[in-house]
mmCIF file of C-alpha atoms in Angstrom:
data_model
loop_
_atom_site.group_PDB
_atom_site.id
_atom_site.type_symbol
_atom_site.label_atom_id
_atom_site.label_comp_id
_atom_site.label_asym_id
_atom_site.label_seq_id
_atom_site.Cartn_x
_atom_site.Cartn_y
_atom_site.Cartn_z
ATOM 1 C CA UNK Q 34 0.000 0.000 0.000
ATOM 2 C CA UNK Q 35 1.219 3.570 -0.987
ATOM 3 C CA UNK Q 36 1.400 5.740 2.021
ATOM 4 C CA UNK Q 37 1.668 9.778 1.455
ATOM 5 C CA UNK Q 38 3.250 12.036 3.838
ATOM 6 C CA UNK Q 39 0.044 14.236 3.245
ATOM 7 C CA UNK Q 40 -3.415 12.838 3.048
ATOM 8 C CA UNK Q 41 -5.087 15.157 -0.145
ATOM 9 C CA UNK Q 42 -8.740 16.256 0.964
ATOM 10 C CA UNK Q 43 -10.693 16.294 4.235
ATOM 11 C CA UNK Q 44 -10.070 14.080 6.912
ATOM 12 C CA UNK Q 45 -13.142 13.628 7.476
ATOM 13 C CA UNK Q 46 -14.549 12.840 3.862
ATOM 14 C CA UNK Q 47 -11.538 10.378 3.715
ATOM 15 C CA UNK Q 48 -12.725 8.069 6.750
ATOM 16 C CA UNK Q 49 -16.147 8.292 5.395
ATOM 17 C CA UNK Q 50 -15.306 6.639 2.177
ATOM 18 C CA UNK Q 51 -12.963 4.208 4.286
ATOM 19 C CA UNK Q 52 -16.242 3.146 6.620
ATOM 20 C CA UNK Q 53 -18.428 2.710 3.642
ATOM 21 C CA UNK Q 54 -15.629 0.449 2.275
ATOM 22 C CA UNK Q 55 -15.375 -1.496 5.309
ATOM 23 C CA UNK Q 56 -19.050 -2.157 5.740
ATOM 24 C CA UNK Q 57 -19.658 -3.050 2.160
ATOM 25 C CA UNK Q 58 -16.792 -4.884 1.687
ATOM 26 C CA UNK Q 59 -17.571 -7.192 4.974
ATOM 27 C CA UNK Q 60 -21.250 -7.240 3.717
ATOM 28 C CA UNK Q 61 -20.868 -7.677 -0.019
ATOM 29 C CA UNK Q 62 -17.288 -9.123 -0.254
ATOM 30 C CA UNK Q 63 -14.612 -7.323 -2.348
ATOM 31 C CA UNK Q 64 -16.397 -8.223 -5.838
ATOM 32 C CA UNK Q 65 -19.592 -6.800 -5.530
ATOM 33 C CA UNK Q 66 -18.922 -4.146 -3.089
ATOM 34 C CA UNK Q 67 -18.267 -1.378 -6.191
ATOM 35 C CA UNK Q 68 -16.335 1.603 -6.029
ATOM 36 C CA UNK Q 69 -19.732 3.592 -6.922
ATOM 37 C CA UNK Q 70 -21.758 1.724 -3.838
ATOM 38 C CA UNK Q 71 -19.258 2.802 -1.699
ATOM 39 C CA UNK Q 72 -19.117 6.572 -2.882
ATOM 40 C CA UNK Q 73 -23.008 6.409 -2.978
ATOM 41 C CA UNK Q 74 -22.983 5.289 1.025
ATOM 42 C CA UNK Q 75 -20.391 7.550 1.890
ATOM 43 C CA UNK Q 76 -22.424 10.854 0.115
ATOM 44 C CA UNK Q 77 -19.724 11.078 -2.301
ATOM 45 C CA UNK Q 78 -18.631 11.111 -5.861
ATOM 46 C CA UNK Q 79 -16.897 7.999 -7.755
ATOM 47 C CA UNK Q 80 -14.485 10.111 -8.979
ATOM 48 C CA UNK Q 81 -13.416 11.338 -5.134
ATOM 49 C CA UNK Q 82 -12.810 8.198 -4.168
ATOM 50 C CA UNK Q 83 -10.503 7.471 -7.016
ATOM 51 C CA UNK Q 84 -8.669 10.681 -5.839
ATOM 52 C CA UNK Q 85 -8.546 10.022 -2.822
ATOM 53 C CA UNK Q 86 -7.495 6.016 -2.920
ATOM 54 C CA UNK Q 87 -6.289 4.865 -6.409
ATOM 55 C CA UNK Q 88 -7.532 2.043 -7.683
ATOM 56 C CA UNK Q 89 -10.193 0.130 -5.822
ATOM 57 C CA UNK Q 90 -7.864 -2.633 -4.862
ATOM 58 C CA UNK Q 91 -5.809 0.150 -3.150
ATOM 59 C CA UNK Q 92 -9.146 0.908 -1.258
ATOM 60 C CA UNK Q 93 -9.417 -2.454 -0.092
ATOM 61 C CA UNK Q 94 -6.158 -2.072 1.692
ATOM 62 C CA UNK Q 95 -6.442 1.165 3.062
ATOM 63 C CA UNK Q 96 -10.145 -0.337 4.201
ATOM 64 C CA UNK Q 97 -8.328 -3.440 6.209
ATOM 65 C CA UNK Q 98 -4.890 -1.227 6.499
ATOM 66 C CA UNK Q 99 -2.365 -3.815 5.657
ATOM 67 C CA UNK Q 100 1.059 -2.387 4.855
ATOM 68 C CA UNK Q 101 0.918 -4.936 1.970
ATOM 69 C CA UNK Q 102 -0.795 -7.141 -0.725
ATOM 70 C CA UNK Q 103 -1.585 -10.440 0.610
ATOM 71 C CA UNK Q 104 -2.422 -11.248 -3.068
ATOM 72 C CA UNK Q 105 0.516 -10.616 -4.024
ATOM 73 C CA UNK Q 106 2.931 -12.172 -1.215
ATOM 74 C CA UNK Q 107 0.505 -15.348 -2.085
ATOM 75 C CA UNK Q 108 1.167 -14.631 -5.794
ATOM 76 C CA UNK Q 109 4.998 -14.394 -5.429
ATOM 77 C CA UNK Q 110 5.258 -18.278 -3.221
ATOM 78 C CA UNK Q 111 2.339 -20.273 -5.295
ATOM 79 C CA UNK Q 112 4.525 -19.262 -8.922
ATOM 80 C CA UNK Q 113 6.667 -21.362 -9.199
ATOM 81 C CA UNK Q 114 4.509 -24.508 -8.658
ATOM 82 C CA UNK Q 115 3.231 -26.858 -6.029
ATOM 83 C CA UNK Q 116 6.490 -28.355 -5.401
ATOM 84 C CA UNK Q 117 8.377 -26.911 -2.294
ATOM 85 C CA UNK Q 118 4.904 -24.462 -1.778
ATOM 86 C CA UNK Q 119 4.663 -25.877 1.774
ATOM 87 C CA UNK Q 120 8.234 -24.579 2.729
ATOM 88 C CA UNK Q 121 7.799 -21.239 0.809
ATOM 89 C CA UNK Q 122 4.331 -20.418 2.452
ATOM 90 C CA UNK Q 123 5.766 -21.079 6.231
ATOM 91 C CA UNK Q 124 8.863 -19.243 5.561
ATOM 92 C CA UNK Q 125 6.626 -16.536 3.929
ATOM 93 C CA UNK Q 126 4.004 -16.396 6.945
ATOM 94 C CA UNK Q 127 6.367 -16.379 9.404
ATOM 95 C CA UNK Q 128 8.407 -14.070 8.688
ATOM 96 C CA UNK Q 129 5.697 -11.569 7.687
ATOM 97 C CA UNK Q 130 4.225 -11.951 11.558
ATOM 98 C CA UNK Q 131 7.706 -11.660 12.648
ATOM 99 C CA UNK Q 132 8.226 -8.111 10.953
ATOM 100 C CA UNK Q 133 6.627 -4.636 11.768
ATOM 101 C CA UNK Q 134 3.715 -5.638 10.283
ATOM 102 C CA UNK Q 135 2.739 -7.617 12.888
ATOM 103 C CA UNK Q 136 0.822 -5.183 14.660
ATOM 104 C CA UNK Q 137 -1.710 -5.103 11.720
ATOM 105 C CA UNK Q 138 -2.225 -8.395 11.237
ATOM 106 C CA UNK Q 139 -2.698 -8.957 14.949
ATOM 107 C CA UNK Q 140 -5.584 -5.735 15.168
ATOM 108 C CA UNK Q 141 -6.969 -8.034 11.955
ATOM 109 C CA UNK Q 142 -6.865 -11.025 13.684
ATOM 110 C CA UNK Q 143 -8.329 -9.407 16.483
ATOM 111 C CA UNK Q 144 -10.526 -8.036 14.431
ATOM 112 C CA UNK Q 145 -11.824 -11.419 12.657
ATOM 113 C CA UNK Q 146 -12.884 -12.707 16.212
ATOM 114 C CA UNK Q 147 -14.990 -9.676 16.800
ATOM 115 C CA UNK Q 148 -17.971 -8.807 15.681
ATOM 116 C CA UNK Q 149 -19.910 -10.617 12.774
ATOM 117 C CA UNK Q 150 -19.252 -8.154 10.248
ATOM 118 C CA UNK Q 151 -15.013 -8.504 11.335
ATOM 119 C CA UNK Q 152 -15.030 -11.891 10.526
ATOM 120 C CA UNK Q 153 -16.728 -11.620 7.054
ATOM 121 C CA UNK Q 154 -14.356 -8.575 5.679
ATOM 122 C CA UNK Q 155 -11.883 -11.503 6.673
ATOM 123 C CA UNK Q 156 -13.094 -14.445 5.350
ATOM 124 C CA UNK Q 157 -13.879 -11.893 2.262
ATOM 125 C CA UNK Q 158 -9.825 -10.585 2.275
ATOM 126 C CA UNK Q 159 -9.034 -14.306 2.340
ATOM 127 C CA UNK Q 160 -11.709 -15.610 -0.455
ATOM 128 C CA UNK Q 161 -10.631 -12.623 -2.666
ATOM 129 C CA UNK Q 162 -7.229 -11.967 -2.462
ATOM 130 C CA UNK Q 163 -5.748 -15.437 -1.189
ATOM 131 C CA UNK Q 164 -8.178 -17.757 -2.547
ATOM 132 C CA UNK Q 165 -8.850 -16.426 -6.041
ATOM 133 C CA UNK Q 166 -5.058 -15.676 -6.412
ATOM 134 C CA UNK Q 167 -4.192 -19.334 -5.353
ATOM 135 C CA UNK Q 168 -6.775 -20.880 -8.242
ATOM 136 C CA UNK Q 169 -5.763 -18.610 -10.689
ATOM 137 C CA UNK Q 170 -1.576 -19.783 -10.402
ATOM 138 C CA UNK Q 171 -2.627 -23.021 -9.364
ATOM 139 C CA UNK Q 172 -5.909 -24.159 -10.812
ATOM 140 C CA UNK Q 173 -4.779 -26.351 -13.788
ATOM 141 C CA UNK Q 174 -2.366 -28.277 -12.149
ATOM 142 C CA UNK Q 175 -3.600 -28.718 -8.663
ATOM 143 C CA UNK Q 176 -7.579 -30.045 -7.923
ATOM 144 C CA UNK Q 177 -9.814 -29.177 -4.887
ATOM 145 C CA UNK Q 178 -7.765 -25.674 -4.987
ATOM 146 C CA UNK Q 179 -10.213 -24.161 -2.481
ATOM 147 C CA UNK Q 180 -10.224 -26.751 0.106
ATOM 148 C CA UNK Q 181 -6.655 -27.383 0.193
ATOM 149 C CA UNK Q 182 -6.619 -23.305 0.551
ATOM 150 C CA UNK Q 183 -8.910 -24.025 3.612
ATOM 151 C CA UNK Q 184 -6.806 -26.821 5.011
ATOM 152 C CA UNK Q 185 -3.690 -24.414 4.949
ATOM 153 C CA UNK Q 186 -5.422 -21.183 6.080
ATOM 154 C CA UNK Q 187 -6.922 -23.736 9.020
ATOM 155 C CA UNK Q 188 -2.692 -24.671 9.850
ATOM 156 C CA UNK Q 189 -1.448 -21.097 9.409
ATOM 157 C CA UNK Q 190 -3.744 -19.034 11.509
ATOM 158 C CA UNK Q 191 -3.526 -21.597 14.236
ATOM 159 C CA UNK Q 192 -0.002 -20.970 14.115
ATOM 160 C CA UNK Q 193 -0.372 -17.510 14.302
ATOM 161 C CA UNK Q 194 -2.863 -17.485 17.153
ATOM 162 C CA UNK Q 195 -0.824 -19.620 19.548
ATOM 163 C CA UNK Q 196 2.612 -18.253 18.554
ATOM 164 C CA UNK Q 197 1.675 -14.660 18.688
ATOM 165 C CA UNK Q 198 -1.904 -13.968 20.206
ATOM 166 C CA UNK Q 199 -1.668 -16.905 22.995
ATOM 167 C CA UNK Q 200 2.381 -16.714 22.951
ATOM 168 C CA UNK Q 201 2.300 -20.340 23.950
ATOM 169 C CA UNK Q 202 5.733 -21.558 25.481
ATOM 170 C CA UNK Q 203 7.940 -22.982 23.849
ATOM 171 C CA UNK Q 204 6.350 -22.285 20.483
ATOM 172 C CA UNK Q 205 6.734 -18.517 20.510
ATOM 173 C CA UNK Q 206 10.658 -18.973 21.341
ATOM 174 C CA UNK Q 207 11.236 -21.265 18.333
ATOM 175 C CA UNK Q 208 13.241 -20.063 15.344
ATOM 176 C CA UNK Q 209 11.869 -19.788 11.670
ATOM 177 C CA UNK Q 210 13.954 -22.509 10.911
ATOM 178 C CA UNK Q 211 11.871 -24.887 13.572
ATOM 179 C CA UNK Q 212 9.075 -23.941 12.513
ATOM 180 C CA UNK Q 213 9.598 -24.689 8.429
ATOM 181 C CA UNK Q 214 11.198 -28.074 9.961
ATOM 182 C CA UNK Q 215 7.372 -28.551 11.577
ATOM 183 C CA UNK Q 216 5.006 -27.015 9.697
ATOM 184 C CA UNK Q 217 6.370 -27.417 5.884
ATOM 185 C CA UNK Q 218 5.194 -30.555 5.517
ATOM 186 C CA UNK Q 219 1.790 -30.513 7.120
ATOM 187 C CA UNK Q 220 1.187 -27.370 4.601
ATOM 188 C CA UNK Q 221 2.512 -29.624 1.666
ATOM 189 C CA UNK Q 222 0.949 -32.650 2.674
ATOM 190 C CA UNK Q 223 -2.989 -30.393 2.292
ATOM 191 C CA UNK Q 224 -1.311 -29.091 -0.954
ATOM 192 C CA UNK Q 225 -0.802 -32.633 -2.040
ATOM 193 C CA UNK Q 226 -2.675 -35.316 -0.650
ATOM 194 C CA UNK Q 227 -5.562 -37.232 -2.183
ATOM 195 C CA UNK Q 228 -9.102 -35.632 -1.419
ATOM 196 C CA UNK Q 229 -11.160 -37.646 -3.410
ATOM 197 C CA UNK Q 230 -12.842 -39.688 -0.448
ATOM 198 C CA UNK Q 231 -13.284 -36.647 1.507
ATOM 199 C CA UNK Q 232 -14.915 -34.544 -1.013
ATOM 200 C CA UNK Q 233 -17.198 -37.239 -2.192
ATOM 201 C CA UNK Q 234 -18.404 -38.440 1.651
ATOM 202 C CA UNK J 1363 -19.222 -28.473 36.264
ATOM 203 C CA UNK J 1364 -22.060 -28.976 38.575
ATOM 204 C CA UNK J 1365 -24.643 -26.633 37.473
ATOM 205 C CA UNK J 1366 -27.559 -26.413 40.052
ATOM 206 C CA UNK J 1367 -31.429 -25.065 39.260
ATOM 207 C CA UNK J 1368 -30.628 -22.077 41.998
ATOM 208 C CA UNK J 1369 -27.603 -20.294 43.367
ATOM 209 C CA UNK J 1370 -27.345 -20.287 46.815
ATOM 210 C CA UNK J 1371 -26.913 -16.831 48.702
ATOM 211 C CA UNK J 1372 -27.134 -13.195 46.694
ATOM 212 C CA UNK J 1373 -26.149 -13.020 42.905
ATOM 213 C CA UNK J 1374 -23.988 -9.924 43.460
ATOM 214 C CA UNK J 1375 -21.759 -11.850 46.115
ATOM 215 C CA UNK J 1376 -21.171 -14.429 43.322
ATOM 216 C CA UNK J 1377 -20.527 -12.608 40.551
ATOM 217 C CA UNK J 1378 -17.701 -10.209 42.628
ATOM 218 C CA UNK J 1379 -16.256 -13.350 43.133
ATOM 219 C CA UNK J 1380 -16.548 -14.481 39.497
ATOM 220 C CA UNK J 1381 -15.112 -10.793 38.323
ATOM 221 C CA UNK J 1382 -11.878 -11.157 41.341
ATOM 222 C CA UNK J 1383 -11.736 -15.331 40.017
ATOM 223 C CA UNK J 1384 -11.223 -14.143 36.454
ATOM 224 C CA UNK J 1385 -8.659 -11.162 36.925
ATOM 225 C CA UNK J 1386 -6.893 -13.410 39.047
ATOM 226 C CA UNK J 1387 -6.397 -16.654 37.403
ATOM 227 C CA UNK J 1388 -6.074 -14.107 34.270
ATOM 228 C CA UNK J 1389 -3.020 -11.973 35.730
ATOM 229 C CA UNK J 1390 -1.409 -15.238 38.449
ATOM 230 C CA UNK J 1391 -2.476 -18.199 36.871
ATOM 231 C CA UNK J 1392 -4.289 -21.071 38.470
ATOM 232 C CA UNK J 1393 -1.492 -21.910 40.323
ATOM 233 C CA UNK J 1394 -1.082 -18.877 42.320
ATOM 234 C CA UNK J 1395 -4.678 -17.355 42.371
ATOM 235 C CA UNK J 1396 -5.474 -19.317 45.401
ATOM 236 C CA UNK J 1397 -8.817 -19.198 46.972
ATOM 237 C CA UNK J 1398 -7.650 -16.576 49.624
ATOM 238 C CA UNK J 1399 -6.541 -14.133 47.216
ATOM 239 C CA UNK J 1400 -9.780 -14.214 45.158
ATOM 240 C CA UNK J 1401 -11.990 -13.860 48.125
ATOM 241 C CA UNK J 1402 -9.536 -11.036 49.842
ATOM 242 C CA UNK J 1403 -10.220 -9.084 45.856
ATOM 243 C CA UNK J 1404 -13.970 -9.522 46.367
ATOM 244 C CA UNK J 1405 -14.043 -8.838 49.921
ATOM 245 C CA UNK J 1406 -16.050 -11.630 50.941
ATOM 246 C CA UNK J 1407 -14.738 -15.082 53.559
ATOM 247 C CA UNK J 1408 -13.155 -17.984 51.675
ATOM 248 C CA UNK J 1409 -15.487 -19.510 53.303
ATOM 249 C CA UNK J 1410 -18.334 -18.120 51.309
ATOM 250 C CA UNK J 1411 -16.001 -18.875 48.182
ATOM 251 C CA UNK J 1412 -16.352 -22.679 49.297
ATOM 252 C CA UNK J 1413 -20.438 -22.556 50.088
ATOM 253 C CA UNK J 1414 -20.732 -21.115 46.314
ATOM 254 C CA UNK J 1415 -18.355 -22.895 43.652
ATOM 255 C CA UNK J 1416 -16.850 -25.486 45.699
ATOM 256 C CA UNK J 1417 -13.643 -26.424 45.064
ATOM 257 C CA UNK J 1418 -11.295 -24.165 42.887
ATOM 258 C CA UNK J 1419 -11.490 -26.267 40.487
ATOM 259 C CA UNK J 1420 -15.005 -25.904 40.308
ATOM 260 C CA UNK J 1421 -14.463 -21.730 40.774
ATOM 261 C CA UNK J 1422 -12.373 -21.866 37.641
ATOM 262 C CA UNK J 1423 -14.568 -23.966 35.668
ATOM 263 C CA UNK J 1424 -17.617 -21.421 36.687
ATOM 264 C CA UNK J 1425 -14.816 -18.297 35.635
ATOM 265 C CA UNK J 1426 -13.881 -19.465 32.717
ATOM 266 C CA UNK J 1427 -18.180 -20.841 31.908
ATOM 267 C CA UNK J 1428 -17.123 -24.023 30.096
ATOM 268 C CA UNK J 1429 -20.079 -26.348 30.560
ATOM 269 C CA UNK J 1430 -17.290 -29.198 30.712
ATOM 270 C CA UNK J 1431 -13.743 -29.916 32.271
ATOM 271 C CA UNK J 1432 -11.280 -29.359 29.364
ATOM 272 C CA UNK J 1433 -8.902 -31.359 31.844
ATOM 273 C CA UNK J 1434 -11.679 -34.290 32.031
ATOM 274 C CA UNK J 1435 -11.871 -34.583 28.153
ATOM 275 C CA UNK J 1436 -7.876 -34.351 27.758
ATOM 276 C CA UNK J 1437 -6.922 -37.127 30.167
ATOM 277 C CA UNK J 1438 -9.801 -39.426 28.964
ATOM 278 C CA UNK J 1439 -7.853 -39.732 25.379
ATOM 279 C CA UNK J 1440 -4.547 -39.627 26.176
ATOM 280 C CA UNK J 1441 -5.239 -42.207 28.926
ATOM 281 C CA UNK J 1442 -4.897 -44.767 26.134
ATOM 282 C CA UNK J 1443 -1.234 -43.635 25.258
ATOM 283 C CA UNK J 1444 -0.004 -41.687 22.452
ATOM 284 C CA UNK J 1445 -1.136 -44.689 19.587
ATOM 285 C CA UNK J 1446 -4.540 -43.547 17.951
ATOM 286 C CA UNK J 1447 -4.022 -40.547 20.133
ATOM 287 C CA UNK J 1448 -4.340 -37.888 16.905
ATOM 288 C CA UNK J 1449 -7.682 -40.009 16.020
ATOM 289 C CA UNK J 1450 -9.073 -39.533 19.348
ATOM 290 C CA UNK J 1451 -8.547 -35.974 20.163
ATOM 291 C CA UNK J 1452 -9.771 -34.686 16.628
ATOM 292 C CA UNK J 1453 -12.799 -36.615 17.229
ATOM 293 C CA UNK J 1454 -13.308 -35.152 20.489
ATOM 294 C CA UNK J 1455 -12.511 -31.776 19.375
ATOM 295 C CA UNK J 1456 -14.789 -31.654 16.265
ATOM 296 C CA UNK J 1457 -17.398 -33.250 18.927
ATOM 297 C CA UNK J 1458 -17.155 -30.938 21.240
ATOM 298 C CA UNK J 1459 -17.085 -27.878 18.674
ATOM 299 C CA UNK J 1460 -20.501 -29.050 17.195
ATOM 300 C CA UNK J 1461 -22.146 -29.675 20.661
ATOM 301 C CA UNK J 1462 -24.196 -27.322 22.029
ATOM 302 C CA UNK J 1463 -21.046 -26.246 24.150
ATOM 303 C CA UNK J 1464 -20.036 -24.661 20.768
ATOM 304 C CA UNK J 1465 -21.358 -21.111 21.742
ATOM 305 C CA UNK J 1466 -19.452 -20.914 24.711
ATOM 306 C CA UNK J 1467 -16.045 -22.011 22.992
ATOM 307 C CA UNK J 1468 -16.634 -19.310 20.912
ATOM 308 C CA UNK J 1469 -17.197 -17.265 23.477
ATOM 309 C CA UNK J 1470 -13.877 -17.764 25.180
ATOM 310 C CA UNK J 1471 -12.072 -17.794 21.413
ATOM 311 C CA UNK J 1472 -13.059 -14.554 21.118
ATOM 312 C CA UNK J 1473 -12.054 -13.661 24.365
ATOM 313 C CA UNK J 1474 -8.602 -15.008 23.565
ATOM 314 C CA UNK J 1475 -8.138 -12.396 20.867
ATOM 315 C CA UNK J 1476 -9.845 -9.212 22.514
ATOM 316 C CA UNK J 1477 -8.051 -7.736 25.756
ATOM 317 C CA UNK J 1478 -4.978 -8.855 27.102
ATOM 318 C CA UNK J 1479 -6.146 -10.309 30.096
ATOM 319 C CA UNK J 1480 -8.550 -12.463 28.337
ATOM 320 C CA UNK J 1481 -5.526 -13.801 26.290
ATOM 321 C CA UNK J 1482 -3.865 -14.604 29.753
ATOM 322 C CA UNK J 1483 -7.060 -16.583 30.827
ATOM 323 C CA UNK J 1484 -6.800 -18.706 27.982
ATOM 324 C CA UNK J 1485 -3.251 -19.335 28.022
ATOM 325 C CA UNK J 1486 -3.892 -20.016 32.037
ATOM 326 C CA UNK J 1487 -6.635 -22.689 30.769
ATOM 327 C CA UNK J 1488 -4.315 -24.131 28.583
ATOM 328 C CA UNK J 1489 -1.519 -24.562 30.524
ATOM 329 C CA UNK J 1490 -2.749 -25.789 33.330
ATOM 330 C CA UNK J 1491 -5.722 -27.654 32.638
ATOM 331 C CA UNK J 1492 -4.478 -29.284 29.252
ATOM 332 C CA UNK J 1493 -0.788 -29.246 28.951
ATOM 333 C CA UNK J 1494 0.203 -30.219 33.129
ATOM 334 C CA UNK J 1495 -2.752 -33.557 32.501
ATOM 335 C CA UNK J 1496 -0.868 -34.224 29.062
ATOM 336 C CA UNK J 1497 2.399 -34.033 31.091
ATOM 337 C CA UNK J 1498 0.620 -36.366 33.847
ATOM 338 C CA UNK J 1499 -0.366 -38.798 31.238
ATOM 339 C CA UNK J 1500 2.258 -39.212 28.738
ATOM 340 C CA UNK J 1501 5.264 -37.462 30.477
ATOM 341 C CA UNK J 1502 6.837 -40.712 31.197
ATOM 342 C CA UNK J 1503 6.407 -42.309 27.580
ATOM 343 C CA UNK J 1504 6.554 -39.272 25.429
ATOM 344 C CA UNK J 1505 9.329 -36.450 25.499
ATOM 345 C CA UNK J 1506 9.042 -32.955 24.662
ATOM 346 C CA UNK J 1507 5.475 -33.268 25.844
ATOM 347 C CA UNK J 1508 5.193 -29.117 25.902
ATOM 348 C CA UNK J 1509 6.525 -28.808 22.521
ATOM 349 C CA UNK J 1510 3.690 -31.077 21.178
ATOM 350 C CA UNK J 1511 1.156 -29.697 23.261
ATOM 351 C CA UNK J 1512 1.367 -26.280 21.193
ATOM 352 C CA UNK J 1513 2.055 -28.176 17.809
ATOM 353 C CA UNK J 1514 -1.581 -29.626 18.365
ATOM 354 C CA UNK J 1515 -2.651 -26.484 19.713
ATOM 355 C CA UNK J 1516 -1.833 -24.981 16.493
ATOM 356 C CA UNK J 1517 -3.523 -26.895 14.673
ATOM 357 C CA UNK J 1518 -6.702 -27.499 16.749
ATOM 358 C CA UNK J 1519 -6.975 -23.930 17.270
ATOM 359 C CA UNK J 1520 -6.668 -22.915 13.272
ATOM 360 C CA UNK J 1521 -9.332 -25.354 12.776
ATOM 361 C CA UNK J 1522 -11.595 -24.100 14.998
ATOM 362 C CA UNK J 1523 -10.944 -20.714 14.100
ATOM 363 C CA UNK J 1524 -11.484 -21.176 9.940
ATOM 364 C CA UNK J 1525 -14.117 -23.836 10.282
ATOM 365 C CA UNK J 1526 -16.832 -22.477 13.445
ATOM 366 C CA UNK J 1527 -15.466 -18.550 13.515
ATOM 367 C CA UNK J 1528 -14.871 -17.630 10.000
ATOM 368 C CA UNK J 1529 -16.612 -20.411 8.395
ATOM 369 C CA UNK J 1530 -14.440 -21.002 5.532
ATOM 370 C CA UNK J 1531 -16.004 -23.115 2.292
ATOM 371 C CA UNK J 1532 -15.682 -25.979 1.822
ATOM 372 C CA UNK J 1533 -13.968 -26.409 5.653
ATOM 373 C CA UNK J 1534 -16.597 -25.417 7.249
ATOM 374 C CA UNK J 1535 -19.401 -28.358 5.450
ATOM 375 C CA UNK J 1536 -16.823 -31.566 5.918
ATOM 376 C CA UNK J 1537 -18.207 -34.604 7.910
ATOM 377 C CA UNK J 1538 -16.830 -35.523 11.239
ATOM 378 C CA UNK J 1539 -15.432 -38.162 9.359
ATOM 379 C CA UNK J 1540 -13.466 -36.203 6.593
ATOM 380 C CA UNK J 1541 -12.017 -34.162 9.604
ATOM 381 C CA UNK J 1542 -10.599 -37.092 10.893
ATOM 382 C CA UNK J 1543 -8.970 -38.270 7.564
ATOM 383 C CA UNK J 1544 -7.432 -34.995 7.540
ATOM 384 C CA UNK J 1545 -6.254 -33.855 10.759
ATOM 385 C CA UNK J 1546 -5.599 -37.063 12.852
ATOM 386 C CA UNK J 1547 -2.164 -37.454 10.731
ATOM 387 C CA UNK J 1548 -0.920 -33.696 11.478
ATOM 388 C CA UNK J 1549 -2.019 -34.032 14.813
ATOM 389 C CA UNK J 1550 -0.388 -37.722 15.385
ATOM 390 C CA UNK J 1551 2.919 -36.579 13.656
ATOM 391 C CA UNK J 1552 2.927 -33.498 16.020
ATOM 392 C CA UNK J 1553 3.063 -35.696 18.750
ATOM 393 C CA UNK J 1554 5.489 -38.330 17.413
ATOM 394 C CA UNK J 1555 7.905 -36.400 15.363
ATOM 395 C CA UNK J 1556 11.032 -36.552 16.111
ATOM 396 C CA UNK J 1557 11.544 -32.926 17.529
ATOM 397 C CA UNK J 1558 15.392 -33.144 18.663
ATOM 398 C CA UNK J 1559 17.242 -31.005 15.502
ATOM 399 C CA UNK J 1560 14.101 -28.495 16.528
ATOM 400 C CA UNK J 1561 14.515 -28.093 19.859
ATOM 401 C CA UNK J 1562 18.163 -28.045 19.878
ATOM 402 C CA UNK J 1563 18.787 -25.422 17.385
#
């Protein structure tokens, strides 16, 4: 996400157009929530809230304040193929908690266990910008995409709670090393293994 | 927990004692928020502490509102010993998640991700009432017993988190069954691994 030195416009028109976003996005989900619903519920023109926040993926962003593109972090590991994508993903999560960012994604977290409409702008951030990217890089050449997405998401934000929400000892001390060594092959394992007798049960 | 059709003596006595019984085991532990201490916060006699929950045991059960011992369900399958352990304890867990208890897990999910004293609670609840019985248990047979407490902490937790709080799709529609398939290998691995290169790095 850009960040200015100087926000351009009113404050106050600004975080109108952001709480628009962030109710229609929860409520909608990131495809149907347009950029001219949310100007419409925020009493504004289309055309301000392109001024004000680029394009409307941009919005989305500024909407669940993310220093960056989980699309695009998820774009970046998933690439180059299925092979090794359990490794890549921990080493990617982990080290994306373990940075500044943390603070946001822990207010998100937070944020997901919260009220109803929390946990939907999640489950929408995930469906939209995790979800969608992982079927589009991975779609031909892995089935099930969307479960195995679940299975991962299910191993990775347990992780997350219990290493840095709960701060369970000794899993919060261990190094990102440890953790690949652990987790890696769970993740590939739900990348890889055979689904066909679950999905038909 | 014993839950009878009416409380004995005045509901404001019992709920100070509830509000001191949470801060307490939330900031000390279970350990060290002895019965004393909670009834010296809420200015009533231990005695009275006694006449209205019991045991501590029973007072933490009533702070933390879990219509069920997590300590109870733990020991019960790991008595068995580590083999089919993974099996049992996803079972259990999906089980218990789909019960009518459901609405108070979520409850004290949720709580584990909003202030920082409700994080504490949780951790408390873990540590003492599921990780000390696994130690009990299986400290003699299995090592690293802590270690693989979180592992399957992390894992339980993420599922309960994508599949009953955000309700991921298709997670969130799998059979008891399917669950099993899926998660009894993580969880068994997690507590059969070989976790020596990990914890020694």
């Amino acid at each position: 996400m850009k960040r200015s030195g100087r926000r351009p416009g009113k404050p106050d028109t600004r975080e109108e157009i952001l709480v628009s976003a962030r109710e229609l996005f929860a409520t909608l989900g990131f495809d149907r929530a347009s950029v001219r619903r949310i100007a419409a519920e925020a009493n504004v023109d289309p055309a301000l809230v392109h001024h004000y926040f680029g394009s409307k993926n941009d919005l989305f962003l500024a909407a669940v304040d993310l220093p960056f593109d989980p699309a695009v972090k998820v774009r970046t590991v998933a690439q180059p193929g299925v092979e090794g994508l359990g490794e890549r993903l921990i080493h990617m999560f982990v080290t994306m908690w373990d940075s500044p960012a943390a603070e946001r994604l822990v207010a998100l977290f937070r944020a997901a266990h919260g009220e109803e409409q929390s946990a939907n702008l999640v489950r929408k951030v995930f469906e939209s910008r995790i979800m969608d990217v992982l079927n589009g890089v991975l779609g031909q050449t892995v089935d099930h995409i969307d479960m195995r997405a679940n299975l991962v998401a299910s191993q990775l934000f347990g992780l997350a709670m219990t290493r840095y929400i709960l701060r369970l000892q000794p899993l919060a001390s261990l190094s990102v090393a440890a953790l690949v060594t652990i987790y890696a092959p769970t993740v590939q394992r739900y990348l890889t293994m055979d689904l066909s007798a679950v999905v038909n049960e």
